[in-house]
PDB file of C-alpha atoms in Angstrom:
ATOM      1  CA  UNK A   5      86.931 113.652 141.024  1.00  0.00           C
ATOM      2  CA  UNK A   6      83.031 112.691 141.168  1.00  0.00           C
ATOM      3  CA  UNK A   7      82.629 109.451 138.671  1.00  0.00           C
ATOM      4  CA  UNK A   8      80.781 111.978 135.952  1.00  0.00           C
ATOM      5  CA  UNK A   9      84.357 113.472 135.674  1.00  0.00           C
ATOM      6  CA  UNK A  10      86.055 110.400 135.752  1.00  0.00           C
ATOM      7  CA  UNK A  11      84.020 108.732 132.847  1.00  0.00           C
ATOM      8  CA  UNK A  12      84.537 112.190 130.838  1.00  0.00           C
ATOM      9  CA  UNK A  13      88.225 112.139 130.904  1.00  0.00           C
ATOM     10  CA  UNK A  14      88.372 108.814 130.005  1.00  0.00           C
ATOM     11  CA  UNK A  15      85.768 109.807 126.532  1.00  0.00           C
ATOM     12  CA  UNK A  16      87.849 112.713 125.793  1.00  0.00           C
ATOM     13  CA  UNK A  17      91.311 110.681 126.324  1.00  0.00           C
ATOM     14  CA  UNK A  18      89.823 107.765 124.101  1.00  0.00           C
ATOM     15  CA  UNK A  19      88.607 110.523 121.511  1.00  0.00           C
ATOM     16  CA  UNK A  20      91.757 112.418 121.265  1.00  0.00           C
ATOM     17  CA  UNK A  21      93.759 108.791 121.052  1.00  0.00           C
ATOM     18  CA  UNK A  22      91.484 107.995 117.894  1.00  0.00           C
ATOM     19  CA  UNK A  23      91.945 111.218 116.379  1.00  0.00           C
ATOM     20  CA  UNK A  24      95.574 111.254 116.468  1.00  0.00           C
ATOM     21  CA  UNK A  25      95.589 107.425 115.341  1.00  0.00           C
ATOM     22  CA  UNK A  26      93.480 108.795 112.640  1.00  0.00           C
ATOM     23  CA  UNK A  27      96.172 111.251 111.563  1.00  0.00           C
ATOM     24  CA  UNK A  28      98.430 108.715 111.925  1.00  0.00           C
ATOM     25  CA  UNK A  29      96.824 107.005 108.894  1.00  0.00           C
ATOM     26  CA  UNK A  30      96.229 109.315 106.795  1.00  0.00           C
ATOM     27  CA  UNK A  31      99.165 111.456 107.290  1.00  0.00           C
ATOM     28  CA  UNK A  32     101.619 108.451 106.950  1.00  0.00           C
ATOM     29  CA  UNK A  33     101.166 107.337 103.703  1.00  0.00           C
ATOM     30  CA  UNK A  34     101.388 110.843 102.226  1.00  0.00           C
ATOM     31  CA  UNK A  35     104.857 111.761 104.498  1.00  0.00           C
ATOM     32  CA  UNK A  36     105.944 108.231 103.518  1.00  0.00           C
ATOM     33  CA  UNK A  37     105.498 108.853  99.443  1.00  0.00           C
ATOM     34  CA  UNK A  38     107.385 112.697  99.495  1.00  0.00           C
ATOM     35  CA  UNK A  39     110.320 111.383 101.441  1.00  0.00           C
ATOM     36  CA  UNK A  40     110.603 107.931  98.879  1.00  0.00           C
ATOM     37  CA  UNK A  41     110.255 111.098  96.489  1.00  0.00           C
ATOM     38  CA  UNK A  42     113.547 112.330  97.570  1.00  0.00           C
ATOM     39  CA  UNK A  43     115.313 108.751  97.727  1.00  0.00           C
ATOM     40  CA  UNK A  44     117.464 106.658  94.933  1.00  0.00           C
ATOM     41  CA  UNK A  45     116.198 103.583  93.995  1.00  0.00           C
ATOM     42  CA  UNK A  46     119.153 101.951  96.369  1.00  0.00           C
ATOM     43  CA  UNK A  47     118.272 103.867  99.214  1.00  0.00           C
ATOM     44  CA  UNK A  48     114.495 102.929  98.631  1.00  0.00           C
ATOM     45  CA  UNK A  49     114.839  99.418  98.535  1.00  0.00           C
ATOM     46  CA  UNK A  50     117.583  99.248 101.337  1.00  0.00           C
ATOM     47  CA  UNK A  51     115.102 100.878 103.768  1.00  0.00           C
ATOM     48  CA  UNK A  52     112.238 102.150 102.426  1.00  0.00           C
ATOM     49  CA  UNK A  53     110.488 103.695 106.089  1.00  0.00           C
ATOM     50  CA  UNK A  54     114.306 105.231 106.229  1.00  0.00           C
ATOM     51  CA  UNK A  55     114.793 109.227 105.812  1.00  0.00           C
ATOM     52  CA  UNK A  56     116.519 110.207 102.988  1.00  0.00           C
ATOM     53  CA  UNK A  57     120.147 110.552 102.891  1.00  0.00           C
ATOM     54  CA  UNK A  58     119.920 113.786 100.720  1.00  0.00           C
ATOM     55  CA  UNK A  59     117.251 115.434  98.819  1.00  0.00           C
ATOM     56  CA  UNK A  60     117.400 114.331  95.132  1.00  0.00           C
ATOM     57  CA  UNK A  61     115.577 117.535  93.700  1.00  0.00           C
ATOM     58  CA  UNK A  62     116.164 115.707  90.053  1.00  0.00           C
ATOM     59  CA  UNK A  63     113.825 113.363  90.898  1.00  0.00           C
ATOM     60  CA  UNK A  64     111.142 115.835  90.685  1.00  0.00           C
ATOM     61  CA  UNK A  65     112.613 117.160  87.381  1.00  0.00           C
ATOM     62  CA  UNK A  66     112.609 113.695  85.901  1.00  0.00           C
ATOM     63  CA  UNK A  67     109.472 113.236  86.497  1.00  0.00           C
ATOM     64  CA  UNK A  68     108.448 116.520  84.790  1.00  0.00           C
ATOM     65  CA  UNK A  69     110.481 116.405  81.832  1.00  0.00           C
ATOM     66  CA  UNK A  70     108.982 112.389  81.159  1.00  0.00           C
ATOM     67  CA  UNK A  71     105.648 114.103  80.730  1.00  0.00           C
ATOM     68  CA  UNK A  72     104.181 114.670  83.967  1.00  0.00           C
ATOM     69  CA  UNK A  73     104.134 118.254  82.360  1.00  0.00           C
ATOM     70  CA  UNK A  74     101.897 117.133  79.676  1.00  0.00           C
ATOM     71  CA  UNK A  75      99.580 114.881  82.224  1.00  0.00           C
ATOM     72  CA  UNK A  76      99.195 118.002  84.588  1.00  0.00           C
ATOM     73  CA  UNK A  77      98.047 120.135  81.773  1.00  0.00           C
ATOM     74  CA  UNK A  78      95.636 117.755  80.737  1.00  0.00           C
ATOM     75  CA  UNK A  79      94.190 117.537  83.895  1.00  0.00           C
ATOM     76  CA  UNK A  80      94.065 121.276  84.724  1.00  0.00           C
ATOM     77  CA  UNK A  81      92.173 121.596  81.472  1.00  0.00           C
ATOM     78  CA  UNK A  82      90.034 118.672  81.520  1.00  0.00           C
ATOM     79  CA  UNK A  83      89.031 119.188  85.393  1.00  0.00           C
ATOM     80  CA  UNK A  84      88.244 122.824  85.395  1.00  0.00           C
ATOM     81  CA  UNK A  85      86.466 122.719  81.752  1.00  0.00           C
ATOM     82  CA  UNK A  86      84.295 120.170  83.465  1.00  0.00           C
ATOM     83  CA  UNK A  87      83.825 121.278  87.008  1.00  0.00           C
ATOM     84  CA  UNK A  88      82.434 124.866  85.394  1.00  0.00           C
ATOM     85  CA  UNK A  89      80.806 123.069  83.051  1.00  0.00           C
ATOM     86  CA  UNK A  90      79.179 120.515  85.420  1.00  0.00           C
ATOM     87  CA  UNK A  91      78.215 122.786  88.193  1.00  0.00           C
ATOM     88  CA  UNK A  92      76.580 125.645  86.386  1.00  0.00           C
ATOM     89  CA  UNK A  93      74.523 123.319  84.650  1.00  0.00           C
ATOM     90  CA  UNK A  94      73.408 121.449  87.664  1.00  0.00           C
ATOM     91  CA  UNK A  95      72.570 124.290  89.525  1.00  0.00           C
ATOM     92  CA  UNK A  96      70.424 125.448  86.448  1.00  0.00           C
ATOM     93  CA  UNK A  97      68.971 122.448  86.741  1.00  0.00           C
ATOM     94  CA  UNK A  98      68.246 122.481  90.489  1.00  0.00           C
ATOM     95  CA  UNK A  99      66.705 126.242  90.382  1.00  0.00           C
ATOM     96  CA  UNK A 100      64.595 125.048  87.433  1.00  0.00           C
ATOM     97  CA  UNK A 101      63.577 121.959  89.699  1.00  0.00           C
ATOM     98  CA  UNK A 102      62.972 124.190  93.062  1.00  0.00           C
ATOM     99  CA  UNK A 103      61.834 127.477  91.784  1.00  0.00           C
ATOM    100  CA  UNK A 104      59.740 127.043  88.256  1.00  0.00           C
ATOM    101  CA  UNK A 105      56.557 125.208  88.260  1.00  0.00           C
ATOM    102  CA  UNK A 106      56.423 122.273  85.612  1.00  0.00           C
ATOM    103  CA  UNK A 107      54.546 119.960  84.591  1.00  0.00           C
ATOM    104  CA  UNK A 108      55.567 116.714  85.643  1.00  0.00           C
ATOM    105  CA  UNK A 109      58.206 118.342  87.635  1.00  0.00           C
ATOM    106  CA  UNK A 110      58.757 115.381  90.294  1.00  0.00           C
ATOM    107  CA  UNK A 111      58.854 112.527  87.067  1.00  0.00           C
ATOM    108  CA  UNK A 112      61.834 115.005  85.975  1.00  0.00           C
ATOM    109  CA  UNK A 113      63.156 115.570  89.068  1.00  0.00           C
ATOM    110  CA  UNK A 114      63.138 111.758  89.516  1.00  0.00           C
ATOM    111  CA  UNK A 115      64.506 111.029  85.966  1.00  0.00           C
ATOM    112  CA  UNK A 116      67.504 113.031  86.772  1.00  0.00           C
ATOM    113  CA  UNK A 117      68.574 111.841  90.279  1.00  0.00           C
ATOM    114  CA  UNK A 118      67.789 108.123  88.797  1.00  0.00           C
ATOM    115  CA  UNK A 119      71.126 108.838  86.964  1.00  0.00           C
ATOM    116  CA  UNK A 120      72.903 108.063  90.141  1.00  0.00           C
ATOM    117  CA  UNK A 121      72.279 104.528  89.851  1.00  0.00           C
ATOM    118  CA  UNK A 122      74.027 104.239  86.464  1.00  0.00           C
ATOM    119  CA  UNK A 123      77.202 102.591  86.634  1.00  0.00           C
ATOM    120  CA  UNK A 124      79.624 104.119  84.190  1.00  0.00           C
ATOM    121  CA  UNK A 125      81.504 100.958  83.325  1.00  0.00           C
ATOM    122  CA  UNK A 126      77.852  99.413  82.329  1.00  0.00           C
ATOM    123  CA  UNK A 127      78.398 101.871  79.562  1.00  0.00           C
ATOM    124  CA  UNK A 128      81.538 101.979  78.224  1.00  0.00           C
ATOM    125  CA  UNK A 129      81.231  99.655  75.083  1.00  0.00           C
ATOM    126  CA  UNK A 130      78.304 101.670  73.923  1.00  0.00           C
ATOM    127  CA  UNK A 131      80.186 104.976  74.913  1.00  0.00           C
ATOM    128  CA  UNK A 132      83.048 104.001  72.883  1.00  0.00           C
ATOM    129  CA  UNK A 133      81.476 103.387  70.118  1.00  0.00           C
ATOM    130  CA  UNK A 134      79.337 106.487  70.266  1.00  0.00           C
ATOM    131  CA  UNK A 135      82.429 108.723  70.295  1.00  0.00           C
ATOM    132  CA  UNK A 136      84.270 106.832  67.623  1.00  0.00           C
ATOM    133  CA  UNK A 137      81.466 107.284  65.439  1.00  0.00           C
ATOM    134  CA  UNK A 138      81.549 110.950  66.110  1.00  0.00           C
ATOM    135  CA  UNK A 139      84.783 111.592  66.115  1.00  0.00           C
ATOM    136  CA  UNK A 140      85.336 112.016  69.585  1.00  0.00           C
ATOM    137  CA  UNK A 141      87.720 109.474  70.960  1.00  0.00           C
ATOM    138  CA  UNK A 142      90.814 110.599  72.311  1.00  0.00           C
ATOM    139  CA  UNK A 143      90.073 113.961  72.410  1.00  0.00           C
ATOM    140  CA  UNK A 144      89.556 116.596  75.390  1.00  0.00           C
ATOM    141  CA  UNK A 145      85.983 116.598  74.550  1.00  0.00           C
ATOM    142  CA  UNK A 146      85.394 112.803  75.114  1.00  0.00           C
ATOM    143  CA  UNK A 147      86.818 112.989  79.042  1.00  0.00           C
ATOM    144  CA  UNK A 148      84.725 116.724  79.327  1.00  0.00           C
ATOM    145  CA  UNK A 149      81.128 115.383  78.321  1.00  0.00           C
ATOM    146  CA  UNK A 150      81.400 112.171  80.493  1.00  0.00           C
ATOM    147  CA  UNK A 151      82.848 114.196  83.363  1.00  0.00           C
ATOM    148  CA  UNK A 152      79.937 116.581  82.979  1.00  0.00           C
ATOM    149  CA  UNK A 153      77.275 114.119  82.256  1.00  0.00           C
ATOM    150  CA  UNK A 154      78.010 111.397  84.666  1.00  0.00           C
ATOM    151  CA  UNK A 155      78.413 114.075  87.526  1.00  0.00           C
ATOM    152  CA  UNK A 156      75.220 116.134  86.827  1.00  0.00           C
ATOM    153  CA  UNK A 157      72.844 114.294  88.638  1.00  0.00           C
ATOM    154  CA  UNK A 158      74.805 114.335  91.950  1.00  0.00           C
ATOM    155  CA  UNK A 159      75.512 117.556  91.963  1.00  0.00           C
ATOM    156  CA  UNK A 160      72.209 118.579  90.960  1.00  0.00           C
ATOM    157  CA  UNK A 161      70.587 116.560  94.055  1.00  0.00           C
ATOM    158  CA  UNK A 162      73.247 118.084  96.164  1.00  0.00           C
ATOM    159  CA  UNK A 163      72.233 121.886  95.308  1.00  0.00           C
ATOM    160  CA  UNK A 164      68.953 121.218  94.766  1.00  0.00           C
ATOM    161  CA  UNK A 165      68.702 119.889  98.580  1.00  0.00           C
ATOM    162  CA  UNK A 166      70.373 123.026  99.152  1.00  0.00           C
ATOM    163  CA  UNK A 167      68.294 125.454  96.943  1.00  0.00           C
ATOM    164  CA  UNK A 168      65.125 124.312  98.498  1.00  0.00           C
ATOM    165  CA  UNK A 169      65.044 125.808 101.779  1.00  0.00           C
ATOM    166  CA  UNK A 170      65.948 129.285 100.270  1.00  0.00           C
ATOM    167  CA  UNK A 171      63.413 131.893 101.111  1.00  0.00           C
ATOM    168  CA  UNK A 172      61.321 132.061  98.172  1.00  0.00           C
ATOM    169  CA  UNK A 173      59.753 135.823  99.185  1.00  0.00           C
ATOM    170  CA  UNK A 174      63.538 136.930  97.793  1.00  0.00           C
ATOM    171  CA  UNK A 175      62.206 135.808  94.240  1.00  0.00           C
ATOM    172  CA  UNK A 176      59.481 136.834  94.191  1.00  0.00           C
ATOM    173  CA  UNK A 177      60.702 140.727  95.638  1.00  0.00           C
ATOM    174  CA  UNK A 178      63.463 140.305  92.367  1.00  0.00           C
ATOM    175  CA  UNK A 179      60.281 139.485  90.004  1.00  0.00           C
ATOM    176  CA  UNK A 180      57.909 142.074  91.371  1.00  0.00           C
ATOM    177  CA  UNK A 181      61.019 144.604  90.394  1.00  0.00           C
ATOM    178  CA  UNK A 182      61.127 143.045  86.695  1.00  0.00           C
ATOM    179  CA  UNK A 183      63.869 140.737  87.328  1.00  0.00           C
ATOM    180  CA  UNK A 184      64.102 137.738  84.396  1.00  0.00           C
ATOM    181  CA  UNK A 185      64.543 134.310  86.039  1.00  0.00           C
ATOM    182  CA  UNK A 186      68.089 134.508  84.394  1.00  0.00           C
ATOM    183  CA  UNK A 187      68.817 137.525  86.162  1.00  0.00           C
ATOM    184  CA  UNK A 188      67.239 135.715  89.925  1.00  0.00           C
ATOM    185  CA  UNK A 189      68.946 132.717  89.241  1.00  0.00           C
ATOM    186  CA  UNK A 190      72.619 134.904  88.366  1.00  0.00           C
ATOM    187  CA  UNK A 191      72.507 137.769  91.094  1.00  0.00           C
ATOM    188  CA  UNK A 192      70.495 136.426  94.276  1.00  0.00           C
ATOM    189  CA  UNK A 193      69.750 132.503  94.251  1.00  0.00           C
ATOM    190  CA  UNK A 194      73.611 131.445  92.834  1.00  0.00           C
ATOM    191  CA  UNK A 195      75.292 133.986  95.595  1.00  0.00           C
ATOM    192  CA  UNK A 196      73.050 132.401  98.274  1.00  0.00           C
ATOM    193  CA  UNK A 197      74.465 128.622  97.589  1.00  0.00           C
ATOM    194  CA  UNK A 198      77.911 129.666  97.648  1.00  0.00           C
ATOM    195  CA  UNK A 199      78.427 127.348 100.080  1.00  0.00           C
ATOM    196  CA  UNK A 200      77.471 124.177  98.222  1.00  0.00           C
ATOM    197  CA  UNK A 201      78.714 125.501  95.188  1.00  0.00           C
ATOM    198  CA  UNK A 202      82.056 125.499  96.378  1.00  0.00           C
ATOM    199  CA  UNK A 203      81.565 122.022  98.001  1.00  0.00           C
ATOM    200  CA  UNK A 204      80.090 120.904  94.987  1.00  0.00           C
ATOM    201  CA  UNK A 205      82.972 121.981  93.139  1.00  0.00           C
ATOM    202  CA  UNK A 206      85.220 120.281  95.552  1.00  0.00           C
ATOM    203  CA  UNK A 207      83.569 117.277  94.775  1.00  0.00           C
ATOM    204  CA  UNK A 208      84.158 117.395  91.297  1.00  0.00           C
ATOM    205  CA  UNK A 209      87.564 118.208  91.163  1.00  0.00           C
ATOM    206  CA  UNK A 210      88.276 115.312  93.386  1.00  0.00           C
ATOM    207  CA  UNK A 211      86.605 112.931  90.868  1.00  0.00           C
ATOM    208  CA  UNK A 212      87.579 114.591  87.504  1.00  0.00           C
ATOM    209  CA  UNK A 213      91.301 114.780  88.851  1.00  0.00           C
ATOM    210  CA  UNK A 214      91.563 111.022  90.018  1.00  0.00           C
ATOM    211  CA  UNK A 215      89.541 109.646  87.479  1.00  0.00           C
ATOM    212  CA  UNK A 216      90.953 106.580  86.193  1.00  0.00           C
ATOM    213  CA  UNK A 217      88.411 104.435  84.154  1.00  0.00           C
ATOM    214  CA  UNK A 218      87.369 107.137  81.185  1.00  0.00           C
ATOM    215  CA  UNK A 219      90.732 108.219  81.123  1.00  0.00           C
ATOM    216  CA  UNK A 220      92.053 105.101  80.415  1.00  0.00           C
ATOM    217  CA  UNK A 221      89.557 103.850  78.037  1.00  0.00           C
ATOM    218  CA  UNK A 222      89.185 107.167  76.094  1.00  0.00           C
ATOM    219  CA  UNK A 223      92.717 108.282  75.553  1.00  0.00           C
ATOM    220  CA  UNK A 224      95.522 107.184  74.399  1.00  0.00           C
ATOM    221  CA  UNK A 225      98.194 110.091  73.957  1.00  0.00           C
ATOM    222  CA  UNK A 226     100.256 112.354  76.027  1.00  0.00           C
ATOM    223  CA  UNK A 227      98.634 115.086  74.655  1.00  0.00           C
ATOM    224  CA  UNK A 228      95.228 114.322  76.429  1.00  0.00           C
ATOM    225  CA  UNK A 229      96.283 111.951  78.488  1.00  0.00           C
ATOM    226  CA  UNK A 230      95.508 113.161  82.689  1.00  0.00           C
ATOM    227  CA  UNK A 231      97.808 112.478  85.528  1.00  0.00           C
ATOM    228  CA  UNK A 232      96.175 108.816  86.875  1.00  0.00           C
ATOM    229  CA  UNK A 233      96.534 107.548  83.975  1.00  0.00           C
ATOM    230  CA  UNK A 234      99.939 109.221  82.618  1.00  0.00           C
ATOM    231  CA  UNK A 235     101.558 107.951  85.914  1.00  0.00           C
ATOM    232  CA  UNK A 236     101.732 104.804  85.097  1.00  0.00           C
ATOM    233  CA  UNK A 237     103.522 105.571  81.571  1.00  0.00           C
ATOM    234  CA  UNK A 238     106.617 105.789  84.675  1.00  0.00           C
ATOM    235  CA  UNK A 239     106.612 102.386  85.133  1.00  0.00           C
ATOM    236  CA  UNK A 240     108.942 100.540  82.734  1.00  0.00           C
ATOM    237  CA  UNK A 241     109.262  96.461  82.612  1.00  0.00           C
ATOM    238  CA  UNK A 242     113.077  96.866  82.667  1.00  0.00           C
ATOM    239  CA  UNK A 243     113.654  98.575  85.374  1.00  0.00           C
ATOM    240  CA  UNK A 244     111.042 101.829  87.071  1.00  0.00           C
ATOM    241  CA  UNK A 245     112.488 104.341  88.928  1.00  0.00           C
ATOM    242  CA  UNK A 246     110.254 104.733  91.659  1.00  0.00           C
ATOM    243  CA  UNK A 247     111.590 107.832  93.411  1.00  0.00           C
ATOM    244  CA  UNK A 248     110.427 109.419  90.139  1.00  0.00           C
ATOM    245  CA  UNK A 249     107.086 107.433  90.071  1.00  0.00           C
ATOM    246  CA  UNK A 250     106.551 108.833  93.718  1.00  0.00           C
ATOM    247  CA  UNK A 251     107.920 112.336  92.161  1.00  0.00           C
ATOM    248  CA  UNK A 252     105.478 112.305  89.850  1.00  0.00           C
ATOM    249  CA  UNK A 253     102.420 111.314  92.517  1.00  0.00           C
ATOM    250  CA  UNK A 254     103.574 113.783  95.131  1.00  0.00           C
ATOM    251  CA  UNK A 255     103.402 116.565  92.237  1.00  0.00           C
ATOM    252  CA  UNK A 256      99.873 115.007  91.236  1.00  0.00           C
ATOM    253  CA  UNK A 257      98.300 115.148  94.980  1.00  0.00           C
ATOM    254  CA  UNK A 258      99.617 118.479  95.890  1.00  0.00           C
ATOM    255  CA  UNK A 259      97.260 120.787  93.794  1.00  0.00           C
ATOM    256  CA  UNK A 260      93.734 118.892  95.245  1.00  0.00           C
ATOM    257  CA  UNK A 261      95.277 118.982  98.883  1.00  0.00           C
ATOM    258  CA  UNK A 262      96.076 122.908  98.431  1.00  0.00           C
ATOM    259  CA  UNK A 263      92.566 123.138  97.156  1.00  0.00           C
ATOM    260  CA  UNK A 264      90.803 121.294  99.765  1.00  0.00           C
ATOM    261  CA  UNK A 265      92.667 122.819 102.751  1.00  0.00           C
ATOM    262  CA  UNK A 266      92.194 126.168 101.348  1.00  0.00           C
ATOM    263  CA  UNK A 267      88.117 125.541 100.980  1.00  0.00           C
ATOM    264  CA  UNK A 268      87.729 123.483 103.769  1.00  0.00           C
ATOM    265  CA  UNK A 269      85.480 125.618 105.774  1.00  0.00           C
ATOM    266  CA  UNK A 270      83.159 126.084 102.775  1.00  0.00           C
ATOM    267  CA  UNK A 271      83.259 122.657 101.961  1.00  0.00           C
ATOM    268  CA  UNK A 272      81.872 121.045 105.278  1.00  0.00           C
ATOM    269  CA  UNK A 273      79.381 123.882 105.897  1.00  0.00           C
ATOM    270  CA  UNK A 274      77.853 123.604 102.270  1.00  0.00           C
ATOM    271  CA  UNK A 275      77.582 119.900 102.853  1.00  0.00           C
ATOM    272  CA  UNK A 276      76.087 120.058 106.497  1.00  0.00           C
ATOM    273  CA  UNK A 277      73.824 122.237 105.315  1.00  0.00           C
ATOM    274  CA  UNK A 278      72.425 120.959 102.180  1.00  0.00           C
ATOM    275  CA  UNK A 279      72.623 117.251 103.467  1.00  0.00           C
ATOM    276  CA  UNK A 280      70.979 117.616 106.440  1.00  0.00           C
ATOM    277  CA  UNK A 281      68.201 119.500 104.556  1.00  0.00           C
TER     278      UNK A 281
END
């Protein structure tokens, strides 16, 4: 073996070691919290890294019938209300920003990516009083404007990047046929950045599903209540079951890893390719 072929099995030998340590990691935790899922609280706190003796199914319906029911709903409802929401309005925004001369188009442009540098708990005392005053607090609606607003600007800097190295001559073929900018923007530009639209709606879905702060601040029933925050309804100062507190996470992270492994592909060539734009 010449020393070229020496010092490339050693690479690939330390790559492969810190990819599987890698799994390791993140794997562990996950395997670790559905097992504890399946455990009594004797059998978790006489050997918690221990397999479980039997699978306690009623764990899982526990954890349902306490209102994880309600919290999932609430999630579903609040994360894809706001990920449609959020999305189609950014990318509006990005076509409008790429596509249509306007005056002052960069001041715009840099008014709405300079929302990335506001901090949403900076706001929250104003917020809160804004919604009380309309009406808004503890309602689906509070938790589906902030979603939308405070995710806007990302996503809109993520399509736009995107959105910008799009052929332009495919416009202007659409507008010498009498295509409206509606109808561009609809049939040609939106099918051409599926593949940050579907990272972009990755993205959101990750945040609106695991967002903590709003929800907690906002709400304050288990009728709008989402999963981060309804989880910790579980925990009792007498006494928590936590087979049913891990229950109730394992039935909380399952949807978003479904969704991520089934979009995957999308997801990292919509990024690679509007990042690296």
């Amino acid at each position: 073996m010449t020393r070229t072929g020496f010092f490339s099995a050693i690479s690939r030998v330390f790559m492969w070691s810190f990819l599987l340590a890698l799994v390791v990691v993140v794997a562990y935790p996950l395997l670790w919290m559905v097992l504890n899922g399946f455990k009594t609280n004797t059998e978790l706190f006489g050997n918690p890294f221990a397999l479980p003796l039997q699978l306690n199914w009623e764990n899982y319906v526990t954890a349902w019938n306490r209102g994880v029911s309600d919290y999932l709903t609430a999630s579903v409802l609040v994360t894809v209300t706001s990920t449609i929401a959020t999305v189609f309005i950014s990318a509006w925004a990005a076509y409008g920003l790429t596509r249509v001369r306007m005056p002052f188009g960069r001041t715009v442009s840099g008014l709405i990516l300079g929302g990335l540098m506001l901090a949403p708990a900076v706001a929250l005392v104003p917020l809160v009083r804004m919604f009380q005053a309309m009406g808004l607090y503890n309602t689906f609606w509070a938790l589906l404007i902030l979603y939308t607003a405070f995710r806007i600007p990302f996503t809109t800097f993520l399509i736009r990047a995107y959105m910008i190295d799009l052929p332009r001559e495919v416009d202007e073929a659409a507008e010498v046929d009498g295509a409206s900018r509606w109808t561009t923007f609809w049939r040609i530009t939106l099918p051409m950045c599926k593949p940050i639209i579907i990272s972009t709606v990755i993205l959101h879905v990750l945040f609106a599903w695991n967002e903590y702060l709003f929800a907690m601040v906002f709400t304050s029933g288990t009728g709008v209540q989402t999963l981060p925050v309804g989880l910790t309804s579980l925990l009792s100062k007498h006494g928590t079951d936590y087979p049913v507190v891990f229950a109730g996470m394992v039935v909380a992270a399952l949807p978003v890893i479904v969704l991520f492994f089934a979009s995957q592909r999308y997801f990292i060539k919509g990024l690679s390719e509007g990042i690296g734009k």
